[in-house]
Short mmCIF file of C-alpha atoms in Angstrom, two decimals:
data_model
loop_
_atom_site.label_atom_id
_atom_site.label_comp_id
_atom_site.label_asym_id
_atom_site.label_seq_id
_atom_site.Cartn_x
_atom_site.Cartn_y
_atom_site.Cartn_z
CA UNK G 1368 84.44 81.65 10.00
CA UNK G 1369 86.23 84.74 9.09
CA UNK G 1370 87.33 86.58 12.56
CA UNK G 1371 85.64 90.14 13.27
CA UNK G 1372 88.46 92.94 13.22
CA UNK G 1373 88.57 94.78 16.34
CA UNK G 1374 87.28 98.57 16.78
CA UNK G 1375 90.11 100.64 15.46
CA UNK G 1376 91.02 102.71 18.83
CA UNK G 1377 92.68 106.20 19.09
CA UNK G 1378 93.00 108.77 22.34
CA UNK G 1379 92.89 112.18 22.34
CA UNK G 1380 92.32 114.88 25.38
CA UNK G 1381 89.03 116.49 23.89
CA UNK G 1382 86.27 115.15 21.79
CA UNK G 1383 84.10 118.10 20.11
CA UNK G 1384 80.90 116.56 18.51
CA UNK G 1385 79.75 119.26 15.60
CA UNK G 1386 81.93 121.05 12.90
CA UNK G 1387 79.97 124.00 12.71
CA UNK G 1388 81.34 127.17 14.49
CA UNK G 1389 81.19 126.96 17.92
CA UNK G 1390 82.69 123.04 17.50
CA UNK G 1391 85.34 125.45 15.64
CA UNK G 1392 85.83 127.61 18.23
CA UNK G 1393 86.23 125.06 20.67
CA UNK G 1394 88.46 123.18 18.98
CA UNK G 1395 90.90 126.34 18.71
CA UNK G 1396 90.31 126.97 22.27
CA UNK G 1397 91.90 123.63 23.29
CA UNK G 1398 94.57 124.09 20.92
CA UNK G 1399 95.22 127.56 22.83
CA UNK G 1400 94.99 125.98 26.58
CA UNK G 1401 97.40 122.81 24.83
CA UNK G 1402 94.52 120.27 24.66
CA UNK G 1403 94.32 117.72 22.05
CA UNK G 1404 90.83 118.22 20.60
CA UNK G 1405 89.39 116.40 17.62
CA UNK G 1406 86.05 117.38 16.13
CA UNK G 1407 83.46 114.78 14.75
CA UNK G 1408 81.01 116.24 11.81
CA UNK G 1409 78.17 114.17 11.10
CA UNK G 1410 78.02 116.04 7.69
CA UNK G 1411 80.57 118.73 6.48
CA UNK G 1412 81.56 121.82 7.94
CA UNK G 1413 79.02 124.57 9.13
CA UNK G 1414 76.20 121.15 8.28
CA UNK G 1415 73.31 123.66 8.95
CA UNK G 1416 74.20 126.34 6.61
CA UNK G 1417 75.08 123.75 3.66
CA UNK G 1418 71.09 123.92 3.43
CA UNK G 1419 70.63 127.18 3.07
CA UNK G 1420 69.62 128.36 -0.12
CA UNK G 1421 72.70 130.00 -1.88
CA UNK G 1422 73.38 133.52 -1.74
CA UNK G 1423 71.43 133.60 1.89
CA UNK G 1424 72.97 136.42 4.03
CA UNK G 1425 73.06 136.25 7.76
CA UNK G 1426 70.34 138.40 10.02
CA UNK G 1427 74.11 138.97 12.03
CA UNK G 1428 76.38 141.40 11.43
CA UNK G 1429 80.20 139.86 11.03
CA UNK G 1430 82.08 140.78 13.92
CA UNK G 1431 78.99 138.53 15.98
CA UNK G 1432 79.03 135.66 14.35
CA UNK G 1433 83.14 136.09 13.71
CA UNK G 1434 85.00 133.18 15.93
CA UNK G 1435 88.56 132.17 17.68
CA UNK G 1436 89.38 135.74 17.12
CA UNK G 1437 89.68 135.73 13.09
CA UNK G 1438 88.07 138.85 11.72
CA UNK G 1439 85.31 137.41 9.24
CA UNK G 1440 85.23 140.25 5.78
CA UNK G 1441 83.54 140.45 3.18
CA UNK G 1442 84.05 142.56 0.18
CA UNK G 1443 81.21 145.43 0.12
CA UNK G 1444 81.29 145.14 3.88
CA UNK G 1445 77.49 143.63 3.95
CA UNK G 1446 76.39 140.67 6.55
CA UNK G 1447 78.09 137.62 5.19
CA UNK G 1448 76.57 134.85 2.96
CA UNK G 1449 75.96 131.85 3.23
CA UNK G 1450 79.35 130.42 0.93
CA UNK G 1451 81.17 133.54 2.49
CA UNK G 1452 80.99 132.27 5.86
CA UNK G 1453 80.77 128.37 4.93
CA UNK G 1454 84.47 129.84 3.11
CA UNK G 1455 85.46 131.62 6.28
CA UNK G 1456 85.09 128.41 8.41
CA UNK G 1457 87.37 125.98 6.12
CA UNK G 1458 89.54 128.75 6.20
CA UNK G 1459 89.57 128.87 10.30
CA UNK G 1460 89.84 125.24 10.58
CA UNK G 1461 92.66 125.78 8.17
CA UNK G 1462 94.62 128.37 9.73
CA UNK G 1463 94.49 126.49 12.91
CA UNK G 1464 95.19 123.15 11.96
CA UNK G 1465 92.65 121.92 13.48
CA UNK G 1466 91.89 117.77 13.06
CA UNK G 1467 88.05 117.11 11.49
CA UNK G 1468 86.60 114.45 10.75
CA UNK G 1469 83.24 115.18 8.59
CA UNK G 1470 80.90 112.56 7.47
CA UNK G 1471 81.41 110.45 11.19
CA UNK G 1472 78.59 109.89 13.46
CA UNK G 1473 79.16 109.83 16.90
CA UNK G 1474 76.88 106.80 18.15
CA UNK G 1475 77.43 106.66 21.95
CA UNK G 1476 80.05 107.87 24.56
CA UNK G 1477 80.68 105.57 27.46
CA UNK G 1478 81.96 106.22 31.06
CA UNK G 1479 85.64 104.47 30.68
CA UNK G 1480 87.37 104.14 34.53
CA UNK G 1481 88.63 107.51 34.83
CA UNK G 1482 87.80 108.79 30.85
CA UNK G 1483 85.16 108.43 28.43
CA UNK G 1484 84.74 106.03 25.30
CA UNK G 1485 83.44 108.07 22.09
CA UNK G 1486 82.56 105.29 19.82
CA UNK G 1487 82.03 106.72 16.18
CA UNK G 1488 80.61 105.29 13.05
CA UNK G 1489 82.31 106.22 9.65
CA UNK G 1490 81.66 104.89 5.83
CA UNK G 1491 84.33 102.34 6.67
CA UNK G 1492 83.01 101.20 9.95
CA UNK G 1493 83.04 101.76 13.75
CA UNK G 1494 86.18 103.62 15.75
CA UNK G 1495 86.35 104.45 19.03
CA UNK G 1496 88.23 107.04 20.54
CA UNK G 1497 89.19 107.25 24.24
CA UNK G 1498 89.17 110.85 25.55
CA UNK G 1499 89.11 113.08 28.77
CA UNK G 1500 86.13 115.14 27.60
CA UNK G 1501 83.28 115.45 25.17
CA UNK G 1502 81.78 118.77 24.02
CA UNK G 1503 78.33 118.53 22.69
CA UNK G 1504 78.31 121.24 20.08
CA UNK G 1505 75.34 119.61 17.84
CA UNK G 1506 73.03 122.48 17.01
CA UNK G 1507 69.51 122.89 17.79
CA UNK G 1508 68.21 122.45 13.78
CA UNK G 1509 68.70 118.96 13.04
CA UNK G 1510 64.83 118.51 11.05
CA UNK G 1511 62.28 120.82 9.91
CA UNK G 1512 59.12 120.51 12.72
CA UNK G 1513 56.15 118.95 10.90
CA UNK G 1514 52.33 120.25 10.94
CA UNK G 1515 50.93 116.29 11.20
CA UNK G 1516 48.70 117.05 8.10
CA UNK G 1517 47.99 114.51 4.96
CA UNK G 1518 50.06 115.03 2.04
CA UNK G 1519 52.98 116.05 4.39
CA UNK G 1520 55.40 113.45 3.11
CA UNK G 1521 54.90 114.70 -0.59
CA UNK G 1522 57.83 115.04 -2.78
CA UNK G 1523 57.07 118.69 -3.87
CA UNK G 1524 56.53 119.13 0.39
CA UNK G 1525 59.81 120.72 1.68
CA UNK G 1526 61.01 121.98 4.77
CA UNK G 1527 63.92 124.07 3.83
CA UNK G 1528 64.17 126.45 0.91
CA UNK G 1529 66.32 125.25 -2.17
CA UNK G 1530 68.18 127.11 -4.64
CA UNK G 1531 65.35 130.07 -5.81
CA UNK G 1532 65.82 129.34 -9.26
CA UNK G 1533 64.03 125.74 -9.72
CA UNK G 1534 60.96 128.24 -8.49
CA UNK G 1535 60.20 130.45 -11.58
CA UNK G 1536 56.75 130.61 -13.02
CA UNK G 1537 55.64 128.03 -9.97
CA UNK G 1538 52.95 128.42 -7.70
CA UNK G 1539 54.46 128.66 -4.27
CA UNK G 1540 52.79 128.13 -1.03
CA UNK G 1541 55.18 129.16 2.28
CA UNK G 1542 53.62 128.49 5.58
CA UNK G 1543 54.85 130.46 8.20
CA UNK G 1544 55.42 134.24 8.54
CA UNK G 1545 58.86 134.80 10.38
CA UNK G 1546 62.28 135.53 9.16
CA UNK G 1547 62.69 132.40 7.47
CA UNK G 1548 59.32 132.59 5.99
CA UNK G 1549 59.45 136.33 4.91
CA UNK G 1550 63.27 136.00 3.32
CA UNK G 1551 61.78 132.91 1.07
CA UNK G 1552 58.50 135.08 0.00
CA UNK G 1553 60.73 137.57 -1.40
CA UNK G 1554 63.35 136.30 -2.53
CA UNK G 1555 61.05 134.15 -4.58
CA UNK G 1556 58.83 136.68 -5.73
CA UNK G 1557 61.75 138.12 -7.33
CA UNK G 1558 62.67 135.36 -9.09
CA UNK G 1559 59.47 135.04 -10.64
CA UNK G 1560 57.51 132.66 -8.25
CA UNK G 1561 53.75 133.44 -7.64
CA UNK G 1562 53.99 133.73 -4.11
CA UNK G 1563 51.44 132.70 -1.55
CA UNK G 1564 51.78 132.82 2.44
CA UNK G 1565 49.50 131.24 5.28
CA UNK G 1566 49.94 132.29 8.64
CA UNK G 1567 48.38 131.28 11.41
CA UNK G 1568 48.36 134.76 13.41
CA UNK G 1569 45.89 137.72 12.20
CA UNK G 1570 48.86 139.54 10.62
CA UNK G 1571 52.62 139.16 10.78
CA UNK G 1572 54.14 139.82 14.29
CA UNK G 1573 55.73 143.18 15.05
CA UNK G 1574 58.93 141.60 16.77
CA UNK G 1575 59.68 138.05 14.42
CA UNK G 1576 60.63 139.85 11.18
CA UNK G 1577 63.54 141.82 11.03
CA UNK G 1578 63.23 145.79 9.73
CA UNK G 1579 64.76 145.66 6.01
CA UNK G 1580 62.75 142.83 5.37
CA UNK G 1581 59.27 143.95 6.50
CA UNK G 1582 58.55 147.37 4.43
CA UNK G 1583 59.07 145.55 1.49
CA UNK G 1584 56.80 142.08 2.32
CA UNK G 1585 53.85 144.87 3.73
CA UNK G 1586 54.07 146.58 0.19
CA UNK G 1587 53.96 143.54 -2.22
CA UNK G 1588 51.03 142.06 0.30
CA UNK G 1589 49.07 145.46 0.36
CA UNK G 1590 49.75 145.44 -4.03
CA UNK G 1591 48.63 141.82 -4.27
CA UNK G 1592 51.98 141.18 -6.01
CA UNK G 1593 52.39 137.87 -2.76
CA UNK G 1594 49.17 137.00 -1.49
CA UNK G 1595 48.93 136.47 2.30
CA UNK G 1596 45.79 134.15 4.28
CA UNK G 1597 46.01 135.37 7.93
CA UNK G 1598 44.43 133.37 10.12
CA UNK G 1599 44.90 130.10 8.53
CA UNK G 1600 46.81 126.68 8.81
CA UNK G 1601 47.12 123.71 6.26
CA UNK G 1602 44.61 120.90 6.57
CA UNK G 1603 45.67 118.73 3.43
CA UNK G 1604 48.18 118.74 0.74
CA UNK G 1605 47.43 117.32 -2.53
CA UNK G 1606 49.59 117.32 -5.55
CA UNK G 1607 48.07 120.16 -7.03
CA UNK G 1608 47.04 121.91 -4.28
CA UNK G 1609 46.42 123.53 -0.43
CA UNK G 1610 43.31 122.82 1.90
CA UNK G 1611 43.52 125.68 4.28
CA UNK G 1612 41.52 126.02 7.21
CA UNK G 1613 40.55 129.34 9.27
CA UNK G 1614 42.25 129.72 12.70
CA UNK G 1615 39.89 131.77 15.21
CA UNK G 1616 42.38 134.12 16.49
CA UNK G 1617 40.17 134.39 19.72
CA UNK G 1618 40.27 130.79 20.87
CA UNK G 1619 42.78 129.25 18.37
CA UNK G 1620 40.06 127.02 16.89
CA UNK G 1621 40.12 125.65 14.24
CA UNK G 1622 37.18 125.46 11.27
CA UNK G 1623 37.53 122.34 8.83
CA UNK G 1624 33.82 122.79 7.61
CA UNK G 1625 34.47 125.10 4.34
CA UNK G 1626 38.86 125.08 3.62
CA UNK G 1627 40.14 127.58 1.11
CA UNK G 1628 41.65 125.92 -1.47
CA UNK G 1629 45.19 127.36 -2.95
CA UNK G 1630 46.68 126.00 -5.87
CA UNK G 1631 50.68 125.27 -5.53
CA UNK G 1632 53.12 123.49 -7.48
CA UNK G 1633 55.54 123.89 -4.18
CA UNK G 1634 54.98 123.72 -0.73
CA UNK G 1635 57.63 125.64 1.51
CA UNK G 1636 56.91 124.44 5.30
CA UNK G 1637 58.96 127.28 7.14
CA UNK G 1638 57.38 126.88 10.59
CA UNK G 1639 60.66 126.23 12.58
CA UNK G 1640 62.98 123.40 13.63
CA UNK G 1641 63.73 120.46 15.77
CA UNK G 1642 66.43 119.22 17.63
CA UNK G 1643 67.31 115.66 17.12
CA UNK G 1644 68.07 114.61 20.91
CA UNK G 1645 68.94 110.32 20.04
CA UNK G 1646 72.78 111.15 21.32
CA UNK G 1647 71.85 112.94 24.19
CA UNK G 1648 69.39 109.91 24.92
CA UNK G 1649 72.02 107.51 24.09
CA UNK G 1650 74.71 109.54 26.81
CA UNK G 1651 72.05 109.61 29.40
CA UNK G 1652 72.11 113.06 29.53
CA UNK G 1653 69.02 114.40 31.67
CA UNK G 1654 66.64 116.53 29.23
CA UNK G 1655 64.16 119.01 31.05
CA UNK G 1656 61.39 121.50 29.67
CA UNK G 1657 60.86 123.76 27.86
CA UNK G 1658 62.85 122.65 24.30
CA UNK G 1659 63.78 119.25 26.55
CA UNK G 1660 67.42 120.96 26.39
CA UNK G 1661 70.01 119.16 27.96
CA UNK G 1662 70.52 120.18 31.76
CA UNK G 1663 74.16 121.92 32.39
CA UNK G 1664 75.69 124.03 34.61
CA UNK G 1665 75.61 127.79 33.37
CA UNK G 1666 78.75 128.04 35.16
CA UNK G 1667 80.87 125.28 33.55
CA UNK G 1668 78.96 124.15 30.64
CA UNK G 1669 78.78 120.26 32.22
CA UNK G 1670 75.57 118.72 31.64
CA UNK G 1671 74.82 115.33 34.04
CA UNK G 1672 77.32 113.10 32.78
CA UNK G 1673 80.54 114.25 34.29
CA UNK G 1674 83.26 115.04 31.44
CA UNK G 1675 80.64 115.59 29.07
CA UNK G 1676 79.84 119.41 28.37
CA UNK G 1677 77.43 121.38 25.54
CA UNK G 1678 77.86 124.60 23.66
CA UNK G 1679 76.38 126.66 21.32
CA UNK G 1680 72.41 126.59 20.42
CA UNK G 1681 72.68 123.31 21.55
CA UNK G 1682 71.72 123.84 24.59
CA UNK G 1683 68.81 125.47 24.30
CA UNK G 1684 67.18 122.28 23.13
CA UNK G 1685 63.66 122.47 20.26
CA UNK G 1686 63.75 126.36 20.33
CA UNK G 1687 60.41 127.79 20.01
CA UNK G 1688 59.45 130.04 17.35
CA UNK G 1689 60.97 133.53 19.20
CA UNK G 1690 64.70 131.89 19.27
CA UNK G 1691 66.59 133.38 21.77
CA UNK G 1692 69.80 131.36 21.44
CA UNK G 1693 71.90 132.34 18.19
CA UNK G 1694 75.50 131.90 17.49
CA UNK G 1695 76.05 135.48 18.55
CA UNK G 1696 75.45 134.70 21.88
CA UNK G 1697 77.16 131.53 22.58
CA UNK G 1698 81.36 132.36 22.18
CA UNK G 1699 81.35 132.37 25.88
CA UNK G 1700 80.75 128.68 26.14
CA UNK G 1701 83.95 128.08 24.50
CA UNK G 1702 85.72 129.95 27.61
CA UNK G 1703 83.81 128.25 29.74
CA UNK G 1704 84.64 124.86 28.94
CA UNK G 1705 87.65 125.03 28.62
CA UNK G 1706 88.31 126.89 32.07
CA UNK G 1707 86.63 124.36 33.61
CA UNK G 1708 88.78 121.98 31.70
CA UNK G 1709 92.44 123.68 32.28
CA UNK G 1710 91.52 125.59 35.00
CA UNK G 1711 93.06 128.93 33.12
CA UNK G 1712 90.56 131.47 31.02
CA UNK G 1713 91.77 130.88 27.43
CA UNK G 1714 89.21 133.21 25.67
CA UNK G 1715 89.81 133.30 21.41
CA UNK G 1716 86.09 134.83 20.73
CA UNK G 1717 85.82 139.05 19.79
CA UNK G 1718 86.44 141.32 22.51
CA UNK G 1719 84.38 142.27 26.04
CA UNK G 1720 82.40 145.63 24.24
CA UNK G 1721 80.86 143.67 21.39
CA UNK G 1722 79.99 140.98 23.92
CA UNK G 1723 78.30 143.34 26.01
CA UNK G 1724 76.48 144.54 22.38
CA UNK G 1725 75.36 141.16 21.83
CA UNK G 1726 73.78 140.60 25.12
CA UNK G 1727 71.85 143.61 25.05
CA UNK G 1728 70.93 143.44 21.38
CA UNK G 1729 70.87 139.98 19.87
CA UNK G 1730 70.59 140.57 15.80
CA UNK G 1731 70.17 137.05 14.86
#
């Protein structure tokens, strides 16, 4: 019997789970207080906007979504895209030499005498790394949130919206009517989609949909250039087509009796997103309502596991559909952390005044 090689084991100070930008920002925090940090990506860099569909801009202006004090540009001076920004992060993590290690799972973190265990599954097998500290910077979008319908599971069923193109001259049914939601109609509309939209509210909601963006979906609805069924939710999904049934905006009933049936050669599901909560599970962190976000001290970022800490939208758990933890407003979990860490403020995010900005206006 052939022996079983032993866990490959390294140390570090700080373990940052997530390699999008506030795992980036962390990770150049520690470098600025002297701590060791290495960052574990379960996919690549910035994972969540790798789905977006290309050329997707950002409801935030730069300088808010800008991190560890690098000034994010762009050339016509509009909100970033989606490969600007995914750009701007390899170049941070370059800049910075900062150690990440995409395409590792982190599968458990153990209490370890005085440290933690991170134990981490890669393509080549398990590692484990011992460490001081963990920061839990693992986003709050792992899955699209499902309706629990029949023809759910299809393959021309998708929760995220792809590159536009594959959409001309196809029959398009999005269900939902926020940002997300509104963005896909038009964008494919103008790529030559015939656009449908089911919403479950009586019209689309004053507050959800931000201003450049709703003039233009009103107009094409009120022309009957996208076609728009208030009031309704999917039933069933066939191949071909859409059962929809009316909601009663009064009681939030629903009728099944007589659908209206809306022929689609896509299905966009853009209702919102879940958190995927297994590694919290797995830490023993203690989850509470609403979102079941991780319990933490606002103060120091710890959650109940001492050494272990969370940043970012992370914390905020399942967000509901009126999100009111973005990117914009998270740089000062960084300084937190890593205060609480050190014991010294070692702050890399944009200055006071635009922090002050962002807590009075969120954009996102």
């Amino acid at each position: 019997m052939n022996a079983v090689p032993p866990c490959p084991t390294s140390s570090c100070q700080v373990v940052v789970v997530g390699g999008g930008p506030i795992g980036i920002e962390t990770a150049v925090a520690c470098r600025y207080a002297g701590l060791d940090a290495q960052v574990i990506e379960a996919g690549v860099i910035g994972q969540t906007m790798s789905w977006w569909a290309p050329g997707t801009r950002w409801f935030s202006s730069n300088e808010r979504i800008a991190i560890a004090g690098v000034p994010l540009l762009t050339p016509d001076q509009t909100k970033a895209t989606r490969e600007q920004y995914l750009t701007y992060l390899r170049a941070v993590v370059q800049q910075f030499g900062l150690d990440v290690r995409c395409r590792q799972r982190v599968a458990s973190v153990q209490r370890d005498g005085d440290g933690l265990t991170v134990l981490v599954q890669t393509p080549a097998g398990g590692r484990q790394i011992r460490c001081g500290q963990v920061v839990l910077a693992v986003g709050g979008t792992d899955h699209p949130r499902r309706m629990g319908i029949d023809g759910e599971d299809l393959p021309h069923v998708d929760g995220y919206l792809r590159e536009v193109h594959q959409y001309f001259g196809r029959r398009v049914l999005i269900v939902g009517g926020r940002n997300s939601a509104i963005e896909a109609a038009l964008r494919l509309y103008h790529v030559g989609a015939d656009v449908t939209l089911s919403y479950r509210a009586p019209s689309l909601p004053s507050t959800s949909i931000k201003y450049w963006l709703r003039p233009e979906i009103e107009g094409l609805i009120r022309a009957g250039r996208i076609t728009a069924h208030y009031s309704t939710v999917p039933l069933r999904i066939t191949s071909s087509q859409v059962e929809l049934a009316a909601v009663d905006p009064e009681s939030g009933d629903i009728d099944r009796a007589s659908p209206t049936i809306v022929p689609a050669d896509d299905v966009l599901t853009l209702i919102g997103y879940e958190q995927d909560k297994t590694l919290f599970r797995e830490i023993g962190i203690e989850l509470v309502h609403p979102g079941d976000h991780p319990a933490y001290d606002a103060e120091t970022m710890m959650t109940s596991v001492p050494g272990v800490y969370v940043a970012g939208t992370a914390v905020a758990g399942t967000q509901s559909s009126r999100y009111k933890v973005f990117l914009e407003n998270c740089h000062e979990h960084v300084d937190k952390i890593v205060r609480h860490i050190t014991g010294r403020s070692v702050a890399v995010s944009q200055d006071s005044s635009i922090d002050s900005i962002i807590r009075a206006q969120p954009e996102s």
